[in-house]
PDB file of C-alpha atoms in Angstrom:
ATOM      1  CA  MET A   1      -5.986 -95.896 -48.553  1.00 41.00           C
ATOM      2  CA  ALA A   2      -3.156 -98.362 -48.710  1.00 40.00           C
ATOM      3  CA  ARG A   3      -0.294 -99.504 -46.605  1.00 41.00           C
ATOM      4  CA  ILE A   4       2.445-102.041 -46.898  1.00 40.00           C
ATOM      5  CA  ARG A   5       4.250-103.367 -43.882  1.00 38.00           C
ATOM      6  CA  ALA A   6       6.140-106.498 -42.925  1.00 36.00           C
ATOM      7  CA  ARG A   7       4.828-108.159 -39.765  1.00 39.00           C
ATOM      8  CA  PRO A   8       5.433-111.325 -37.769  1.00 39.00           C
ATOM      9  CA  VAL A   9       2.303-113.452 -37.779  1.00 42.00           C
ATOM     10  CA  ALA A  10       2.355-115.480 -34.539  1.00 47.00           C
ATOM     11  CA  GLU A  11      -0.723-114.995 -32.372  1.00 50.00           C
ATOM     12  CA  PHE A  12      -2.050-117.036 -29.475  1.00 55.00           C
ATOM     13  CA  ARG A  13      -5.660-117.792 -28.639  1.00 60.00           C
ATOM     14  CA  ARG A  14      -7.334-119.766 -25.890  1.00 64.00           C
ATOM     15  CA  THR A  15      -7.579-123.483 -26.362  1.00 64.00           C
ATOM     16  CA  TYR A  16      -8.802-126.484 -24.402  1.00 65.00           C
ATOM     17  CA  ALA A  17      -6.554-128.697 -22.275  1.00 69.00           C
ATOM     18  CA  PRO A  18      -6.992-130.934 -19.249  1.00 75.00           C
ATOM     19  CA  ARG A  19      -7.213-128.931 -16.019  1.00 80.00           C
ATOM     20  CA  GLY A  20      -3.787-128.062 -14.678  1.00 81.00           C
ATOM     21  CA  ARG A  21      -1.956-128.772 -17.956  1.00 78.00           C
ATOM     22  CA  THR A  22      -0.809-125.916 -20.118  1.00 75.00           C
ATOM     23  CA  PRO A  23      -1.318-126.735 -23.794  1.00 71.00           C
ATOM     24  CA  VAL A  24       1.875-126.628 -25.860  1.00 69.00           C
ATOM     25  CA  LEU A  25       1.720-126.158 -29.617  1.00 63.00           C
ATOM     26  CA  ARG A  26       4.776-127.434 -31.469  1.00 65.00           C
ATOM     27  CA  HIS A  27       5.859-126.512 -34.948  1.00 59.00           C
ATOM     28  CA  ARG A  28       9.049-126.363 -36.962  1.00 61.00           C
ATOM     29  CA  LEU A  29       8.391-123.131 -38.824  1.00 58.00           C
ATOM     30  CA  ASN A  30      10.350-120.076 -37.668  1.00 57.00           C
ATOM     31  CA  TRP A  31       7.703-117.337 -37.754  1.00 53.00           C
ATOM     32  CA  LYS A  32      10.315-114.612 -37.783  1.00 57.00           C
ATOM     33  CA  ARG A  33      11.222-115.590 -41.332  1.00 67.00           C
ATOM     34  CA  ALA A  34       7.867-114.755 -42.873  1.00 73.00           C
ATOM     35  CA  GLY A  35       6.997-111.272 -44.059  1.00 81.00           C
ATOM     36  CA  MET A  36       3.596-110.011 -45.166  1.00 83.00           C
ATOM     37  CA  ALA A  37       2.633-106.848 -46.983  1.00 86.00           C
ATOM     38  CA  ALA A  38      -0.856-105.574 -47.736  1.00 85.00           C
ATOM     39  CA  ALA A  39      -2.553-102.600 -49.314  1.00 83.00           C
ATOM     40  CA  LEU A  40      -6.220-101.900 -48.626  1.00 83.00           C
ATOM     41  CA  GLY A  41      -7.667 -99.723 -51.364  1.00 83.00           C
ATOM     42  CA  TYR A  42     -10.756 -97.549 -51.080  1.00 82.00           C
ATOM     43  CA  HIS A  43     -12.067 -95.765 -54.174  1.00 77.00           C
ATOM     44  CA  ALA A  44     -12.733 -92.135 -53.260  1.00 72.00           C
ATOM     45  CA  ALA A  45     -14.759 -91.135 -56.329  1.00 70.00           C
ATOM     46  CA  ASP A  46     -16.939 -94.265 -56.374  1.00 74.00           C
ATOM     47  CA  PRO A  47     -17.328 -95.930 -52.943  1.00 69.00           C
ATOM     48  CA  GLY A  48     -19.806 -98.354 -54.533  1.00 74.00           C
ATOM     49  CA  ARG A  49     -16.886-100.110 -56.206  1.00 75.00           C
ATOM     50  CA  GLY A  50     -15.946-101.448 -52.807  1.00 75.00           C
ATOM     51  CA  PRO A  51     -12.578-101.859 -51.134  1.00 82.00           C
ATOM     52  CA  ARG A  52      -9.812-103.803 -52.863  1.00 82.00           C
ATOM     53  CA  LEU A  53      -7.039-105.724 -51.161  1.00 84.00           C
ATOM     54  CA  CYS A  54      -3.518-106.407 -52.420  1.00 83.00           C
ATOM     55  CA  PHE A  55      -1.573-108.962 -50.426  1.00 82.00           C
ATOM     56  CA  HIS A  56       1.986-110.302 -50.576  1.00 86.00           C
ATOM     57  CA  LEU A  57       3.697-112.976 -48.460  1.00 83.00           C
ATOM     58  CA  LYS A  58       7.361-113.869 -48.700  1.00 84.00           C
ATOM     59  CA  PRO A  59      10.071-115.686 -46.798  1.00 81.00           C
ATOM     60  CA  GLY A  60      12.281-113.242 -44.893  1.00 83.00           C
ATOM     61  CA  SER A  61      11.676-109.581 -44.261  1.00 84.00           C
ATOM     62  CA  TYR A  62      10.919-106.694 -46.575  1.00 87.00           C
ATOM     63  CA  GLY A  63      13.494-104.121 -47.585  1.00 88.00           C
ATOM     64  CA  THR A  64      13.453-101.287 -50.087  1.00 91.00           C
ATOM     65  CA  THR A  65      14.013-103.507 -53.135  1.00 93.00           C
ATOM     66  CA  SER A  66      11.353-106.064 -52.198  1.00 91.00           C
ATOM     67  CA  LEU A  67       8.826-103.316 -51.355  1.00 91.00           C
ATOM     68  CA  ILE A  68       9.436-101.681 -54.732  1.00 93.00           C
ATOM     69  CA  GLU A  69       8.679-105.051 -56.347  1.00 93.00           C
ATOM     70  CA  VAL A  70       5.426-105.230 -54.366  1.00 91.00           C
ATOM     71  CA  LEU A  71       4.539-101.675 -55.399  1.00 92.00           C
ATOM     72  CA  GLU A  72       5.071-102.652 -59.043  1.00 93.00           C
ATOM     73  CA  GLN A  73       2.454-105.359 -58.467  1.00 90.00           C
ATOM     74  CA  VAL A  74       0.156-102.788 -56.815  1.00 89.00           C
ATOM     75  CA  LYS A  75       0.575-100.592 -59.898  1.00 91.00           C
ATOM     76  CA  ALA A  76      -0.479-103.484 -62.149  1.00 90.00           C
ATOM     77  CA  PHE A  77      -3.346-104.368 -59.792  1.00 86.00           C
ATOM     78  CA  TYR A  78      -4.766-100.846 -59.995  1.00 85.00           C
ATOM     79  CA  ALA A  79      -4.192-100.742 -63.784  1.00 85.00           C
ATOM     80  CA  GLY A  80      -3.169 -97.121 -64.206  1.00 76.00           C
ATOM     81  CA  GLU A  81      -5.502 -95.614 -61.613  1.00 84.00           C
ATOM     82  CA  PRO A  82      -3.949 -92.987 -59.349  1.00 86.00           C
ATOM     83  CA  VAL A  83      -3.067 -94.369 -55.911  1.00 86.00           C
ATOM     84  CA  VAL A  84      -2.562 -92.533 -52.623  1.00 84.00           C
ATOM     85  CA  LEU A  85      -0.444 -94.747 -50.387  1.00 85.00           C
ATOM     86  CA  VAL A  86      -0.541 -94.091 -46.646  1.00 83.00           C
ATOM     87  CA  TRP A  87       2.527 -95.424 -44.894  1.00 84.00           C
ATOM     88  CA  ASP A  88       3.970 -95.634 -41.414  1.00 79.00           C
ATOM     89  CA  GLY A  89       7.561 -95.147 -40.330  1.00 75.00           C
ATOM     90  CA  LEU A  90       9.036 -98.493 -41.435  1.00 76.00           C
ATOM     91  CA  SER A  91      12.632 -97.737 -42.434  1.00 75.00           C
ATOM     92  CA  ALA A  92      12.173 -99.257 -45.910  1.00 77.00           C
ATOM     93  CA  HIS A  93       9.337 -96.766 -46.509  1.00 82.00           C
ATOM     94  CA  TRP A  94      11.630 -93.814 -45.784  1.00 82.00           C
ATOM     95  CA  SER A  95      14.830 -95.002 -47.460  1.00 88.00           C
ATOM     96  CA  ARG A  96      16.596 -92.922 -50.098  1.00 92.00           C
ATOM     97  CA  GLY A  97      16.028 -95.636 -52.669  1.00 92.00           C
ATOM     98  CA  MET A  98      12.292 -95.739 -51.992  1.00 90.00           C
ATOM     99  CA  ARG A  99      11.941 -91.959 -52.075  1.00 90.00           C
ATOM    100  CA  ALA A 100      13.885 -91.805 -55.356  1.00 94.00           C
ATOM    101  CA  TRP A 101      11.776 -94.559 -56.909  1.00 94.00           C
ATOM    102  CA  ALA A 102       8.485 -93.032 -55.696  1.00 92.00           C
ATOM    103  CA  ALA A 103       9.442 -89.595 -57.047  1.00 93.00           C
ATOM    104  CA  GLY A 104       9.448 -91.081 -60.560  1.00 94.00           C
ATOM    105  CA  GLN A 105       5.978 -92.625 -60.271  1.00 93.00           C
ATOM    106  CA  ASP A 106       3.219 -90.372 -61.644  1.00 92.00           C
ATOM    107  CA  TRP A 107       0.493 -92.825 -60.504  1.00 91.00           C
ATOM    108  CA  LEU A 108       1.613 -92.808 -56.850  1.00 90.00           C
ATOM    109  CA  THR A 109       1.184 -90.207 -54.107  1.00 87.00           C
ATOM    110  CA  LEU A 110       2.705 -90.942 -50.695  1.00 85.00           C
ATOM    111  CA  GLU A 111       1.175 -89.765 -47.426  1.00 83.00           C
ATOM    112  CA  TRP A 112       2.699 -90.527 -44.026  1.00 84.00           C
ATOM    113  CA  LEU A 113       1.040 -91.586 -40.802  1.00 84.00           C
ATOM    114  CA  PRO A 114       2.268 -89.941 -37.617  1.00 83.00           C
ATOM    115  CA  ALA A 115       4.884 -91.890 -35.683  1.00 76.00           C
ATOM    116  CA  TYR A 116       3.489 -94.647 -33.445  1.00 80.00           C
ATOM    117  CA  ALA A 117      -0.090 -94.374 -34.698  1.00 83.00           C
ATOM    118  CA  PRO A 118      -1.187 -97.911 -35.629  1.00 84.00           C
ATOM    119  CA  GLU A 119      -4.736 -96.998 -34.595  1.00 88.00           C
ATOM    120  CA  LEU A 120      -4.887 -94.789 -37.717  1.00 88.00           C
ATOM    121  CA  ASN A 121      -4.032 -97.634 -40.051  1.00 87.00           C
ATOM    122  CA  PRO A 122      -6.842 -99.814 -41.451  1.00 88.00           C
ATOM    123  CA  VAL A 123      -4.325-102.526 -42.425  1.00 88.00           C
ATOM    124  CA  GLU A 124      -3.461-103.040 -38.750  1.00 88.00           C
ATOM    125  CA  LEU A 125      -7.101-104.018 -38.210  1.00 91.00           C
ATOM    126  CA  LEU A 126      -6.898-106.356 -41.203  1.00 91.00           C
ATOM    127  CA  TRP A 127      -3.825-108.056 -39.675  1.00 89.00           C
ATOM    128  CA  SER A 128      -5.549-108.278 -36.313  1.00 90.00           C
ATOM    129  CA  SER A 129      -8.608-109.900 -37.849  1.00 92.00           C
ATOM    130  CA  ILE A 130      -6.554-112.541 -39.670  1.00 91.00           C
ATOM    131  CA  LYS A 131      -4.133-113.161 -36.797  1.00 88.00           C
ATOM    132  CA  THR A 132      -6.893-113.732 -34.256  1.00 89.00           C
ATOM    133  CA  ARG A 133      -8.811-116.154 -36.477  1.00 91.00           C
ATOM    134  CA  GLU A 134      -6.945-117.966 -39.249  1.00 91.00           C
ATOM    135  CA  LEU A 135      -3.413-117.636 -37.840  1.00 85.00           C
ATOM    136  CA  ALA A 136      -4.232-118.110 -34.151  1.00 83.00           C
ATOM    137  CA  ASN A 137      -2.526-121.224 -32.770  1.00 78.00           C
ATOM    138  CA  LEU A 138      -1.387-122.182 -36.275  1.00 80.00           C
ATOM    139  CA  THR A 139       1.274-124.873 -36.051  1.00 75.00           C
ATOM    140  CA  GLY A 140       2.259-125.147 -39.686  1.00 74.00           C
ATOM    141  CA  ASP A 141       5.599-126.642 -40.592  1.00 75.00           C
ATOM    142  CA  HIS A 142       6.079-124.709 -43.830  1.00 76.00           C
ATOM    143  CA  LEU A 143       5.570-121.193 -45.106  1.00 76.00           C
ATOM    144  CA  ALA A 144       2.931-122.636 -47.462  1.00 81.00           C
ATOM    145  CA  ASP A 145       0.807-123.478 -44.387  1.00 83.00           C
ATOM    146  CA  VAL A 146       0.962-119.826 -43.329  1.00 81.00           C
ATOM    147  CA  ALA A 147       0.174-118.687 -46.878  1.00 83.00           C
ATOM    148  CA  ASP A 148      -2.864-120.981 -47.093  1.00 89.00           C
ATOM    149  CA  ALA A 149      -4.247-119.857 -43.730  1.00 90.00           C
ATOM    150  CA  THR A 150      -3.626-116.211 -44.585  1.00 88.00           C
ATOM    151  CA  GLU A 151      -5.317-116.610 -47.958  1.00 89.00           C
ATOM    152  CA  ARG A 152      -8.371-118.068 -46.201  1.00 93.00           C
ATOM    153  CA  GLY A 153      -8.403-114.987 -43.973  1.00 93.00           C
ATOM    154  CA  ILE A 154      -8.098-112.664 -46.958  1.00 89.00           C
ATOM    155  CA  HIS A 155     -11.038-114.422 -48.653  1.00 91.00           C
ATOM    156  CA  ARG A 156     -13.078-114.144 -45.444  1.00 93.00           C
ATOM    157  CA  VAL A 157     -12.397-110.418 -45.189  1.00 91.00           C
ATOM    158  CA  CYS A 158     -13.047-109.778 -48.886  1.00 87.00           C
ATOM    159  CA  SER A 159     -16.281-111.780 -48.915  1.00 90.00           C
ATOM    160  CA  ASP A 160     -17.752-109.531 -46.220  1.00 89.00           C
ATOM    161  CA  GLU A 161     -18.721-106.257 -47.919  1.00 83.00           C
ATOM    162  CA  GLN A 162     -18.734-104.287 -44.654  1.00 88.00           C
ATOM    163  CA  LEU A 163     -15.594-105.568 -42.918  1.00 90.00           C
ATOM    164  CA  PRO A 164     -12.964-103.645 -44.960  1.00 88.00           C
ATOM    165  CA  TRP A 165     -15.071-100.484 -44.577  1.00 87.00           C
ATOM    166  CA  SER A 166     -15.279-101.066 -40.827  1.00 89.00           C
ATOM    167  CA  PHE A 167     -11.472-101.091 -40.688  1.00 89.00           C
ATOM    168  CA  LEU A 168     -11.440 -97.600 -42.222  1.00 86.00           C
ATOM    169  CA  THR A 169     -14.323 -96.367 -40.045  1.00 87.00           C
ATOM    170  CA  HIS A 170     -12.593 -97.602 -36.876  1.00 88.00           C
ATOM    171  CA  THR A 171      -9.525 -95.458 -37.641  1.00 87.00           C
ATOM    172  CA  GLY A 172     -11.637 -92.301 -37.775  1.00 85.00           C
ATOM    173  CA  LEU A 173     -10.197 -91.484 -41.203  1.00 79.00           C
ATOM    174  CA  ALA A 174     -12.448 -90.631 -44.143  1.00 77.00           C
ATOM    175  CA  ILE A 175     -12.051 -90.541 -47.887  1.00 76.00           C
ATOM    176  CA  HIS A 176     -12.841 -87.272 -49.621  1.00 68.00           C
ATOM    177  CA  PRO A 177     -12.516 -87.139 -53.393  1.00 57.00           C
ATOM    178  CA  GLN A 178     -10.692 -84.145 -54.828  1.00 56.00           C
ATOM    179  CA  GLN A 179     -12.986 -81.393 -56.058  1.00 57.00           C
ATOM    180  CA  PRO A 180     -12.507 -80.493 -59.729  1.00 54.00           C
ATOM    181  CA  GLN A 181     -10.602 -77.259 -60.322  1.00 58.00           C
ATOM    182  CA  ASN A 182     -12.557 -74.524 -62.156  1.00 55.00           C
TER     183      ASN A 182
END
């Protein structure tokens, strides 16, 4: 299963401060100018291979052209393996340009999540995990600070063999390999 979506990354967590004083975190980075895309891959025929994660961070937001560039990287990452990509209703996912490009890709099959169903998307749980740990209260001044913290979160998630599977399990979705045709 895979998904690519641009998201703001600001998240707030509790912190310590003297009684009666609200802590204020100051930073110069405009969080609205950072976009992230991710694809969580689960191998249906061989679950023992483990989940794989593709991740992309860029200044600004994602549009059709930039998502196609990311998908070209996903194609290289999966080295010719067939990919089923599960997407939500982001406008760049549904654009004419994206549909035309995807129609010409024999390695890619697109499936769509129902509208307003983030609970069905394992990548939402990935974002939540990273935002509530590595990106919580982050006061970086540059996009590189966000990239470094996010990369630490990605390594944390990938180093835990069960965590990416728990994201899929939590959605209630399952992977069923296609049965060979007789």
